[in-house]
Coordinates of N, CA and C in Angstrom, one line a residue:
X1 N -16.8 -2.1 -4.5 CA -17.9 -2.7 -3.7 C -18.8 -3.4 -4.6
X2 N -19.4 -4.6 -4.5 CA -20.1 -5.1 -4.9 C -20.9 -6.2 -3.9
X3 N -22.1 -7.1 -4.5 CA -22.8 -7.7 -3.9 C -21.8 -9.4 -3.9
X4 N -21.7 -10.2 -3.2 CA -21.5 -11.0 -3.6 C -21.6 -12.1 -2.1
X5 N -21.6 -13.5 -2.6 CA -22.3 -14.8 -1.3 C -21.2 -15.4 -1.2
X6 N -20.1 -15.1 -0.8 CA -18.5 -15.6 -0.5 C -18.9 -16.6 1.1
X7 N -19.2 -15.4 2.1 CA -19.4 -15.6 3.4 C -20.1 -14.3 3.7
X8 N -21.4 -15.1 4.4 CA -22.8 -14.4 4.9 C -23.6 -15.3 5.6
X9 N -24.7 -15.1 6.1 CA -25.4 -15.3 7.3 C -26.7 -15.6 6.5
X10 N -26.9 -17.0 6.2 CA -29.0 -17.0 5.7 C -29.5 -17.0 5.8
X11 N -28.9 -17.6 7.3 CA -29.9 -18.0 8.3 C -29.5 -17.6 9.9
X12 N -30.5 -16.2 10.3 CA -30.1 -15.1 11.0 C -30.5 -16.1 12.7
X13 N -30.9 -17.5 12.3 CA -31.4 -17.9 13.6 C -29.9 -18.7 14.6
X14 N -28.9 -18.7 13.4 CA -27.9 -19.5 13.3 C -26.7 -18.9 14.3
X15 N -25.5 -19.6 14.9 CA -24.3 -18.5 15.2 C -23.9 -18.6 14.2
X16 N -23.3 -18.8 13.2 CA -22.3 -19.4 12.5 C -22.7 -19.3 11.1
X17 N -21.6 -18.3 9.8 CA -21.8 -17.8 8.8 C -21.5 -19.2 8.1
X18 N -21.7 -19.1 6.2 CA -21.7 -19.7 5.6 C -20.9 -19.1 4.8
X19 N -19.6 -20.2 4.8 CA -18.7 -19.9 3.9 C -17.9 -20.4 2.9
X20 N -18.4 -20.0 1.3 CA -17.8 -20.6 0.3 C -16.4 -20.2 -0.2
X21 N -15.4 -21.5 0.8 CA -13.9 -21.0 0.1 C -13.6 -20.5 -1.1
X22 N -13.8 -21.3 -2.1 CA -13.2 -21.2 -3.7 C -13.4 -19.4 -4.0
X23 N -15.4 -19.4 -3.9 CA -15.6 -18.4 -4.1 C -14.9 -17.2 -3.4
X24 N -14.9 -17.6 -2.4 CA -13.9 -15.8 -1.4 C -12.6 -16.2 -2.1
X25 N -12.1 -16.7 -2.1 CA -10.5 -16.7 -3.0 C -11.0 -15.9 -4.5
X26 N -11.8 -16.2 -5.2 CA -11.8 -15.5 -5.8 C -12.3 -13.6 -6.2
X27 N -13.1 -13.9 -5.2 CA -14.0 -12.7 -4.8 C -12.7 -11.8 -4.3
X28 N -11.6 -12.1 -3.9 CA -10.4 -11.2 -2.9 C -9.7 -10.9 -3.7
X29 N -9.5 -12.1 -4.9 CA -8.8 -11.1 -6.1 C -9.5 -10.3 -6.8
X30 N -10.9 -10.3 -7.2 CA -11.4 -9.6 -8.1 C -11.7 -8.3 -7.4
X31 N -11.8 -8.1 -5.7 CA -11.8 -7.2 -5.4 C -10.6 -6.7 -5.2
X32 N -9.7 -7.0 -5.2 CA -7.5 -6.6 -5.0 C -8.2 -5.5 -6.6
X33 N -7.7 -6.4 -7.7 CA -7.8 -5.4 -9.1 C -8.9 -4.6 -9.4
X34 N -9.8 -4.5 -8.6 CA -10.6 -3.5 -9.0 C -10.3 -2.1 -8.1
X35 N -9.8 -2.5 -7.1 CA -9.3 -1.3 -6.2 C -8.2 -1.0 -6.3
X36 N -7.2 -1.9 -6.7 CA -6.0 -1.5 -7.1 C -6.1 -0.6 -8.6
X37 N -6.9 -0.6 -9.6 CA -7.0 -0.4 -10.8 C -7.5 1.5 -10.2
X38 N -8.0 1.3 -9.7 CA -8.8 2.7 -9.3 C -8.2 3.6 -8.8
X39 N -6.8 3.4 -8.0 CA -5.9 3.7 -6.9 C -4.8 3.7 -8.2
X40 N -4.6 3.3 -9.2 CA -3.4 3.7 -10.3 C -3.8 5.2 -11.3
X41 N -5.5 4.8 -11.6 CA -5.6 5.6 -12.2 C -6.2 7.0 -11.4
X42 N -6.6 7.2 -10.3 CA -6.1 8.4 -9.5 C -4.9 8.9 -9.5
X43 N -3.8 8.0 -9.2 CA -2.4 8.3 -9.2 C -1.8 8.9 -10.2
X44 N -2.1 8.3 -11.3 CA -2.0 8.8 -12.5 C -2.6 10.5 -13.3
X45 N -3.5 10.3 -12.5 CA -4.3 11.6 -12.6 C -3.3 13.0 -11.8
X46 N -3.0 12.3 -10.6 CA -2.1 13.4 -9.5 C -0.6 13.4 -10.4
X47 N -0.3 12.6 -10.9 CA 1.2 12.4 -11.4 C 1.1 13.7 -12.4
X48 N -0.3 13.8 -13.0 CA -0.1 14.4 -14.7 C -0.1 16.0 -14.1
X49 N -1.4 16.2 -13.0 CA -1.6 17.5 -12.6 C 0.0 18.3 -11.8
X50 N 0.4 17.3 -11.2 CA 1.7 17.7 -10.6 C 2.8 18.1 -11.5
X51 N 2.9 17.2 -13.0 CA 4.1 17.6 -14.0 C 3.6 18.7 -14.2
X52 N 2.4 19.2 -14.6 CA 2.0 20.4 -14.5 C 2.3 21.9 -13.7
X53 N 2.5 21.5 -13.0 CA 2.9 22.6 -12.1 C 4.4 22.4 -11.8
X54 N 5.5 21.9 -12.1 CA 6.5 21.8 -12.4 C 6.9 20.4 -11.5
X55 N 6.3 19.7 -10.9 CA 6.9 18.5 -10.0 C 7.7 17.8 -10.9
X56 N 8.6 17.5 -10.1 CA 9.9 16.0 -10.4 C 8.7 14.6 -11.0
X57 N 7.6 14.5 -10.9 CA 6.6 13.8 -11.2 C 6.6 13.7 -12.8
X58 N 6.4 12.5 -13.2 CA 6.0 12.9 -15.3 C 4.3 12.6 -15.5
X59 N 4.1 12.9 -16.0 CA 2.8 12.3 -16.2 C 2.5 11.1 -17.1
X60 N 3.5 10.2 -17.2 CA 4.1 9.2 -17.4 C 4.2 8.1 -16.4
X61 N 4.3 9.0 -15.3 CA 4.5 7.8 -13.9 C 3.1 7.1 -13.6
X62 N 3.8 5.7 -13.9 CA 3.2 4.6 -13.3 C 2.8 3.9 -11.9
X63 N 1.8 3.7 -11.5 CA 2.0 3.4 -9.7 C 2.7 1.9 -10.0
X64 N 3.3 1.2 -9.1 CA 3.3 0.0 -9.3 C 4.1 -0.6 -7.7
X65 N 4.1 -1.6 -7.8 CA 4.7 -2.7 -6.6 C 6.2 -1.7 -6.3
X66 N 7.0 -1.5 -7.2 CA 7.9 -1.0 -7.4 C 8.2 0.4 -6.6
X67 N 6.4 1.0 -6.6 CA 6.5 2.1 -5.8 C 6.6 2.6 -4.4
X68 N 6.5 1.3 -3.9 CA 6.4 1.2 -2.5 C 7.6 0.4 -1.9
X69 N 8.1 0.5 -0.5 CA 8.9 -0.1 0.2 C 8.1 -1.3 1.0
X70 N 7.1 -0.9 1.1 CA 6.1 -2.2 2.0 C 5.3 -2.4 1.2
X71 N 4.5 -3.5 1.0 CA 2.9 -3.7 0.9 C 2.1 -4.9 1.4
X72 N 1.3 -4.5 2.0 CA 0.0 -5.2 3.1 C -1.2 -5.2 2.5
X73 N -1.3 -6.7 2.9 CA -2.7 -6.9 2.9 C -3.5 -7.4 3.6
X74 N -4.8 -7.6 3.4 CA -6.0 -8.1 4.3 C -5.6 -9.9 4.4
X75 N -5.2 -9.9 5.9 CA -4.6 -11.6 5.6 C -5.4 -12.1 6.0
X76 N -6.4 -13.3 6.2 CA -7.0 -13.5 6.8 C -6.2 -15.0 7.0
X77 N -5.3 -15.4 6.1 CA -4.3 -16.6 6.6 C -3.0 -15.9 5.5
X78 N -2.0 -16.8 6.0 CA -0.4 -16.3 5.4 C -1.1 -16.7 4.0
X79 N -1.4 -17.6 3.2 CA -1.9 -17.7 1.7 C -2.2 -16.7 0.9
X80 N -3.2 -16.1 1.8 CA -4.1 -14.8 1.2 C -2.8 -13.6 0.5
X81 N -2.4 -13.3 1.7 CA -1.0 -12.4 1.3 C -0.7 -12.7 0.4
X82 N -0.4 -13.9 0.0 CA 1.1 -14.1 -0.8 C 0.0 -13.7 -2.3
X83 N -1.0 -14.6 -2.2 CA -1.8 -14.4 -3.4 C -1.9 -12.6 -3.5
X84 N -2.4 -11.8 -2.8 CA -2.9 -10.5 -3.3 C -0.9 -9.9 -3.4
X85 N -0.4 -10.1 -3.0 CA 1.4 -9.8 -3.4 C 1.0 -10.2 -5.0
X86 N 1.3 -11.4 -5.2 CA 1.4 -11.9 -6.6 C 0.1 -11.6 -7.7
X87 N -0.8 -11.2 -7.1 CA -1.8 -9.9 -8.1 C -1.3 -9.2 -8.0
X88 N -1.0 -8.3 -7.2 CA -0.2 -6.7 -7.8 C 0.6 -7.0 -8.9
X89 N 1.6 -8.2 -8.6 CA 2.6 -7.8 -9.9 C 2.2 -8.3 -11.0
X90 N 0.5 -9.7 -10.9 CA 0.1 -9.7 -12.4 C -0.7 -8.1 -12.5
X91 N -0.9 -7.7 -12.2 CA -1.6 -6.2 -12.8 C -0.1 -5.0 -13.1
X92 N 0.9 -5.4 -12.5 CA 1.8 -4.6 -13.1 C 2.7 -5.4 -14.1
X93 N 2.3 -6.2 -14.6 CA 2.6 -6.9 -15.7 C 1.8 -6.4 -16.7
X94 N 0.4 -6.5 -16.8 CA -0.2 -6.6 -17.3 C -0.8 -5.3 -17.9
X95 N -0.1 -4.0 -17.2 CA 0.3 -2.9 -17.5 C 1.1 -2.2 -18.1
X96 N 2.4 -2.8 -17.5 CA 3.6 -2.8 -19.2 C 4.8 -4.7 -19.0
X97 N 4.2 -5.0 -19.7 CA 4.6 -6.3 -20.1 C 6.5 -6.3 -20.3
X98 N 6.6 -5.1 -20.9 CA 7.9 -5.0 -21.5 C 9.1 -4.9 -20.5
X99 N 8.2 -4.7 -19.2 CA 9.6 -4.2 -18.4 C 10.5 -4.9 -18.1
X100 N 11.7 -4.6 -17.7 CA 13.2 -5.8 -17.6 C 12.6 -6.5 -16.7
X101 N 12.0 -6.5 -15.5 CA 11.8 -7.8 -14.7 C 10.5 -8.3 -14.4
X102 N 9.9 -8.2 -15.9 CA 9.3 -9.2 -16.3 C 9.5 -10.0 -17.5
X103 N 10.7 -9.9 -17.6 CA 11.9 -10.8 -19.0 C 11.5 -12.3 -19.0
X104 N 11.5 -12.8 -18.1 CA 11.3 -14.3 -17.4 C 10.3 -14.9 -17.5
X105 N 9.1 -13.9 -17.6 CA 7.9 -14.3 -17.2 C 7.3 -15.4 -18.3
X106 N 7.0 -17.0 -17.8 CA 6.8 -17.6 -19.0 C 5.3 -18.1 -19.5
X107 N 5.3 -18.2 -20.9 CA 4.0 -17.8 -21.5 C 3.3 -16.7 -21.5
X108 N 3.7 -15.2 -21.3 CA 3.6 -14.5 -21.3 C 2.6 -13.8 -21.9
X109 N 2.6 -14.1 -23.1 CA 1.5 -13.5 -24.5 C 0.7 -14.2 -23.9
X110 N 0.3 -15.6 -23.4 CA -1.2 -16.3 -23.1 C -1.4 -15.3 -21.9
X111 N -0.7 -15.3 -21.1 CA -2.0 -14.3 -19.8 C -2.0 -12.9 -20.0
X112 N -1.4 -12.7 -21.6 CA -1.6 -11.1 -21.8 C -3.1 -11.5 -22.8
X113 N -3.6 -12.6 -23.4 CA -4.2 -12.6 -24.4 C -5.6 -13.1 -23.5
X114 N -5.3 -13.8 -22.4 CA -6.6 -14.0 -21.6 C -7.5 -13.0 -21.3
X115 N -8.9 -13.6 -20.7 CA -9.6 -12.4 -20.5 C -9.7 -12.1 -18.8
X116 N -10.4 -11.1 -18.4 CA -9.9 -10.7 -16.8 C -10.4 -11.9 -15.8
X117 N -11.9 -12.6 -16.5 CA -12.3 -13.5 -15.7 C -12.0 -14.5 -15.8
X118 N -11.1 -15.1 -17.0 CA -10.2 -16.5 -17.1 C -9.1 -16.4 -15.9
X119 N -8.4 -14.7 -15.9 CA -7.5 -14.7 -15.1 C -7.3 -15.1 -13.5
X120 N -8.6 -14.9 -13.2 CA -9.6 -14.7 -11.8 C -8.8 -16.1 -11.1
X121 N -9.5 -17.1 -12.6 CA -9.8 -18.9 -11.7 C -8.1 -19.4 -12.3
X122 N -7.4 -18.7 -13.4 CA -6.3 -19.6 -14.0 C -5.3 -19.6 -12.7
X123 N -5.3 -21.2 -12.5 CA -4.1 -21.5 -11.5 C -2.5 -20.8 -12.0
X124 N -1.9 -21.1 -13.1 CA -1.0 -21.1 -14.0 C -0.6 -19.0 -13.7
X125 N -1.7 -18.5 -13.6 CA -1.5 -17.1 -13.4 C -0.9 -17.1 -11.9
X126 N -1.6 -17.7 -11.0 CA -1.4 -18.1 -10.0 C -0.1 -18.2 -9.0
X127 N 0.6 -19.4 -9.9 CA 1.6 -20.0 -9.8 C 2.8 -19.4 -10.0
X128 N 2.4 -18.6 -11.4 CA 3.5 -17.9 -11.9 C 4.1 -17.0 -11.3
X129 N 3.2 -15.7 -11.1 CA 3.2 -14.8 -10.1 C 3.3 -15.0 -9.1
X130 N 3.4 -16.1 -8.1 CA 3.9 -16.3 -6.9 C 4.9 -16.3 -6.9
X131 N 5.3 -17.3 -7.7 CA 7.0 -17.3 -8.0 C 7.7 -16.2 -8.5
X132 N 7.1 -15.6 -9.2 CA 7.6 -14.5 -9.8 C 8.4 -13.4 -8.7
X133 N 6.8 -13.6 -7.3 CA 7.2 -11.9 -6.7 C 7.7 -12.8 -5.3
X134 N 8.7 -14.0 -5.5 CA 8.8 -14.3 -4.2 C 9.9 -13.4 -3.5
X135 N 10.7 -13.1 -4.2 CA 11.7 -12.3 -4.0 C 11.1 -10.8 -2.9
X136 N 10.3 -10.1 -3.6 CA 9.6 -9.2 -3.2 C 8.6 -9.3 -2.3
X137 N 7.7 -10.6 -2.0 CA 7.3 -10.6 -0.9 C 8.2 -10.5 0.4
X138 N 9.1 -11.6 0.4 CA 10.6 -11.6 1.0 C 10.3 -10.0 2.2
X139 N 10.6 -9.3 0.9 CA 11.6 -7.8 1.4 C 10.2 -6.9 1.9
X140 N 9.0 -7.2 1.0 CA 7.5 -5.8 1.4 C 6.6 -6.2 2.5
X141 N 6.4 -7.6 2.5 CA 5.4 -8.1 2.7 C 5.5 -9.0 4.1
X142 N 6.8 -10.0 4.1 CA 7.3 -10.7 5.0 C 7.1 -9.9 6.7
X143 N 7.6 -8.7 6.3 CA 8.0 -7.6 7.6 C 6.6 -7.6 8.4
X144 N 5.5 -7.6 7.5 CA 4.2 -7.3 8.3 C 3.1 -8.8 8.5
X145 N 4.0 -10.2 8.4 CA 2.9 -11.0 8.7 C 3.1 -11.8 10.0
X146 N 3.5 -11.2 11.0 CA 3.9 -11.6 12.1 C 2.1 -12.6 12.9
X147 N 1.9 -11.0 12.4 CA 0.1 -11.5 13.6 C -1.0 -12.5 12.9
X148 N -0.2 -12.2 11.3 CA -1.4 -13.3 11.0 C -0.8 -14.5 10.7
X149 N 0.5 -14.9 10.7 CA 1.1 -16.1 11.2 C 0.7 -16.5 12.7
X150 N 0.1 -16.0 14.0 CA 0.7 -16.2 14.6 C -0.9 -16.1 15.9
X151 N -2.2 -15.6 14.7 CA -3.4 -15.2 15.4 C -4.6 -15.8 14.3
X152 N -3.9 -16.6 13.6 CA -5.2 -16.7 12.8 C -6.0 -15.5 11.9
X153 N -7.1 -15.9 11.7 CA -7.9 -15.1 10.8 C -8.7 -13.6 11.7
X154 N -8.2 -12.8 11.6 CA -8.5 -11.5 12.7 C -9.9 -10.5 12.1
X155 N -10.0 -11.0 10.8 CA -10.7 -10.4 9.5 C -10.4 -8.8 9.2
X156 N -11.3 -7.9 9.5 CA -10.8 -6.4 9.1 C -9.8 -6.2 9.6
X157 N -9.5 -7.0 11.2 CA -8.2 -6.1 11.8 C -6.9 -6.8 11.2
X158 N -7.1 -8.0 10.2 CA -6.2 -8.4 9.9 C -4.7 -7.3 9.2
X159 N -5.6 -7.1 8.5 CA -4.9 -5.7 7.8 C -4.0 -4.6 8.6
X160 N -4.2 -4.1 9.7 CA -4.0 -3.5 10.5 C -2.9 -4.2 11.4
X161 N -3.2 -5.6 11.8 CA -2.3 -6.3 12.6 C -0.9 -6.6 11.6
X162 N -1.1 -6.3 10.6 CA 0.1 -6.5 9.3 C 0.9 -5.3 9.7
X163 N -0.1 -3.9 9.6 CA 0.9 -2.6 10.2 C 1.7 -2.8 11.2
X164 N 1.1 -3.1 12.3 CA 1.5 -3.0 13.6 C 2.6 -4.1 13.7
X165 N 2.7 -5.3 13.1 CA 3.6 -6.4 12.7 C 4.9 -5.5 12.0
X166 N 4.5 -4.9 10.9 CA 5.7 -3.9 10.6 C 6.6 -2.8 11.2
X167 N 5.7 -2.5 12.3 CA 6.3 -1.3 12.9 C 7.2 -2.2 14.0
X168 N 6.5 -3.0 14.2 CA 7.4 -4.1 15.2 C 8.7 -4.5 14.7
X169 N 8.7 -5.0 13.3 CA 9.8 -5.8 12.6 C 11.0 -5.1 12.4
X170 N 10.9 -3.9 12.1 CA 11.5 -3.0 11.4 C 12.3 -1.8 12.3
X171 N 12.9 -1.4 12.4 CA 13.2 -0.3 12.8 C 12.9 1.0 12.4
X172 N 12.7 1.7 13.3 CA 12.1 3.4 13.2 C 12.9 3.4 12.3
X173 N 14.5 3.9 12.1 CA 15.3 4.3 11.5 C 15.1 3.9 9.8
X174 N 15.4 3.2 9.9 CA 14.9 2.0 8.6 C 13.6 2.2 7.7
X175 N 12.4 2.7 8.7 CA 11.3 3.5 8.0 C 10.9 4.8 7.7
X176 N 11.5 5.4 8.6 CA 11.6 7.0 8.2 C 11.2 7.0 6.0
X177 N 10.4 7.4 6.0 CA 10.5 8.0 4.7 C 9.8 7.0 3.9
X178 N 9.5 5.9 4.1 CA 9.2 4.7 3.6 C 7.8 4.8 3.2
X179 N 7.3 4.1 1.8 CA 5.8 4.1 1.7 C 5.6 3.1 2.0
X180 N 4.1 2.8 2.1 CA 3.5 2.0 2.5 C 2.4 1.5 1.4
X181 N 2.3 0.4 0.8 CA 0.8 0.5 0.4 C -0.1 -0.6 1.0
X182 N -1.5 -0.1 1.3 CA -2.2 -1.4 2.5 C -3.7 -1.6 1.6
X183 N -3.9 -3.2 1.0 CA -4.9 -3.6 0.8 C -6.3 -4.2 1.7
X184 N -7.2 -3.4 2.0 CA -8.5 -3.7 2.8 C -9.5 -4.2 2.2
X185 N -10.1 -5.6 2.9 CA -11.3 -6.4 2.0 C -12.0 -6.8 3.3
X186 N -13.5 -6.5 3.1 CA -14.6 -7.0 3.5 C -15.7 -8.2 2.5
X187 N -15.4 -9.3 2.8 CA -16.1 -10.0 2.2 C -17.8 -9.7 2.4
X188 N -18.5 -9.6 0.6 CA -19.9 -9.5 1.0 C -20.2 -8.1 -0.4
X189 N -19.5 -7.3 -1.3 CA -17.8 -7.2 -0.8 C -17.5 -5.3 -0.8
X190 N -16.5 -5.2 0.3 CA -16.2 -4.0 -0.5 C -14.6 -4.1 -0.1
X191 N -14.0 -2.9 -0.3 CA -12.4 -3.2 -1.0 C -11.8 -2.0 -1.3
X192 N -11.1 -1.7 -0.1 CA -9.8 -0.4 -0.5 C -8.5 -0.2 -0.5
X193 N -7.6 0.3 -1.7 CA -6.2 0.2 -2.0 C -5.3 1.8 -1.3
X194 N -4.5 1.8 -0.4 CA -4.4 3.4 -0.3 C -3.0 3.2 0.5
X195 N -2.2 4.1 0.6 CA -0.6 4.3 0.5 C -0.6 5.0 1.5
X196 N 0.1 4.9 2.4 CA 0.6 5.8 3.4 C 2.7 6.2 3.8
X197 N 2.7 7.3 4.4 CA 4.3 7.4 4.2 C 5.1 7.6 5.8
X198 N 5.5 6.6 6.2 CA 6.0 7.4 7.7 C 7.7 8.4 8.0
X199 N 6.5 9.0 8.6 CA 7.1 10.0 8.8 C 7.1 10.2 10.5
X200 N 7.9 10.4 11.1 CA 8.3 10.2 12.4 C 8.7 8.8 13.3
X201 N 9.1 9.5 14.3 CA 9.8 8.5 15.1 C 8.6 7.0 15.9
X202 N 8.7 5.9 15.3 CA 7.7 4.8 15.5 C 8.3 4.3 16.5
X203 N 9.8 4.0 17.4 CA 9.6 3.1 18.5 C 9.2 3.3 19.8
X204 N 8.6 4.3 19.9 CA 7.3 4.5 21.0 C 6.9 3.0 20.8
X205 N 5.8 3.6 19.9 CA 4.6 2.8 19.7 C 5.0 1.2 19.3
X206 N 6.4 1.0 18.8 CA 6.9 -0.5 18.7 C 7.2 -0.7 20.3
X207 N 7.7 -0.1 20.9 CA 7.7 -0.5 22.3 C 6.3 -0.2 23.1
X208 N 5.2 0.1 23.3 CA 4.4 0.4 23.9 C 3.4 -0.7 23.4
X209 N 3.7 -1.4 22.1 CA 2.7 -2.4 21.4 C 3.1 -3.8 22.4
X210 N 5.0 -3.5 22.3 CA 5.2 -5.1 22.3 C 5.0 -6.1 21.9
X211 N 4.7 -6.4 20.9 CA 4.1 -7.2 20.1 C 4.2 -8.3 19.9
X212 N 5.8 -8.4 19.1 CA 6.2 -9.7 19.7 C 6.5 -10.6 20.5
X213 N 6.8 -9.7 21.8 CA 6.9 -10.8 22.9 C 5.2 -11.3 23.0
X214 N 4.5 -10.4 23.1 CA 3.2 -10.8 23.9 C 2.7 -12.0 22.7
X215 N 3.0 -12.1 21.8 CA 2.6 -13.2 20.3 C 3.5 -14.7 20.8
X216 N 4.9 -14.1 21.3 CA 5.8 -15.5 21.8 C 5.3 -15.9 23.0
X217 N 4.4 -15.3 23.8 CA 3.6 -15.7 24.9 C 2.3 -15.7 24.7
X218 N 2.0 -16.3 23.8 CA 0.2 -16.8 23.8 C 0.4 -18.3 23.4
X219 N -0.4 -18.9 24.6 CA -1.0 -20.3 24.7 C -1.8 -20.9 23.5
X220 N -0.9 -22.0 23.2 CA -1.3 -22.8 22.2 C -2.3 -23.8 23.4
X221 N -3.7 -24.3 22.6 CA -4.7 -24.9 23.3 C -5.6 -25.5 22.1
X222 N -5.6 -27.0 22.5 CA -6.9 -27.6 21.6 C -8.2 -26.9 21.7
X223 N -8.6 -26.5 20.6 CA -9.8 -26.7 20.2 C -10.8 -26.2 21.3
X224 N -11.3 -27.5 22.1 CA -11.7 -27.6 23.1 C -11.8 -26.8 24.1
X225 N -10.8 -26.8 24.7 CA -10.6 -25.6 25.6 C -11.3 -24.5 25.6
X226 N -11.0 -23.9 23.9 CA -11.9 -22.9 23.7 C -13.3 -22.7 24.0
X227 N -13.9 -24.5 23.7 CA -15.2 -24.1 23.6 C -15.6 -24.0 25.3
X228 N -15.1 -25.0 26.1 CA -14.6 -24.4 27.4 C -15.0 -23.2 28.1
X229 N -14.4 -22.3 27.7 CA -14.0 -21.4 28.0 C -15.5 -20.4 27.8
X230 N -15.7 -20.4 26.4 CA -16.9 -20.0 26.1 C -18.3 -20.0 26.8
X231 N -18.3 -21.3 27.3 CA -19.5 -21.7 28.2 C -19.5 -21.3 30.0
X232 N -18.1 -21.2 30.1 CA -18.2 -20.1 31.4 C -19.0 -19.3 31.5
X233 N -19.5 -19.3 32.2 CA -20.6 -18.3 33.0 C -22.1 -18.5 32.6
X234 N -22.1 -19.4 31.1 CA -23.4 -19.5 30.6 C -24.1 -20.2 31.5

């Protein structure tokens, strides 16, 4: 959590917030790695206590992209996603550099020699890592961006509409047993990283959502219309 003027209100006489793109792009990564950083080294903490007591766990174990079958984020557009995907795996680069599939990764020593806040604005980190984790967005990430391809910017519920996108995509079967990991961002800011595992039968609730039909039946309308619509009744 921190203080920051991404998008906010300064004038309370106003409808309509004030919003600095560049800055929220960056403000969404720097809150991804600070919450993601927090959410490894808990894990790490539970990994070590559990070898302890005899778990299949080492106290060795690393969290990483790797550890999950899905991962979600706060979309507020398909972009956003793809960017907080391709921070996870620069932070799990940047945790062990050495591993076999990150062999590829080019210039490597420069964004290991950078500092955290060059990393923030460097396009080239950017770039790389997108490419890098396209594969794996593909398979984690793809499953849950139904509603924010398809609804625009939803803001907190964005996140959530990613789950419910997944439970839709996917088959119960298919997820039984599956982790999840789901990134939450409120600009202004605060920011939470946290994993969940399902367990039970989901096509209830994929049939009871409907989801994607009711998304293949919403009216596309100019602009206009909207505003339209709005002034009913006023």
């Amino acid at each position: 959590m921190c203080n920051t003027y991404d998008f906010y209100k300064p004038n309370l006489s106003s409808e309509y917030p004030v919003v600095d793109g560049p800055v929220s792009v960056v403000t969404y990564v720097a809150a991804f790695d600070g919450a993601y950083t927090v959410f490894r080294e808990k894990s790490a903490k539970a990994a070590k206590r559990a070898a302890l007591h005899g778990s299949s766990l080492t106290a060795n174990s690393s969290f990483s992209l790797q550890s999950v079958d899905y991962a979600l984020f706060h979309s507020p557009y398909g972009k956003q996603a793809v960017k907080g995907h391709a921070r996870m795996l620069f932070n799990d680069f940047l945790d062990n550099p050495k591993a076999p599939h990150f062999a590829n990764i080019p210039n490597a020593d420069s964004f290991l020699a950078a500092t955290h806040a060059e990393s923030l604005t460097d396009k080239n980190v950017e770039k790389t890592f997108i490419a890098a984790s396209k594969a794996s967005f593909k398979q984690k990430t793809d499953p849950g961006m139904s509603c924010s391809r398809r609804l625009g910017n939803t803001y907190t519920g964005s996140l959530y509409g990613c789950l419910a996108s997944l439970l839709s995509n996917v088959e119960s079967t298919q997820l039984q047993g599956k982790r999840v990991s789901l990134f939450s961002f409120g600009s202004g800011f605060a920011s939470s990283f946290f994993t969940l595992r399902i367990k039970g039968d989901t096509s209830e609730i994929s049939r009871k959502m409907n989801l994607l039909e009711r998304l293949s039946k919403m009216s596309v309308v100019p602009p206009q219309e909207f505003i339209k619509a709005l002034e009913v009744g006023n």
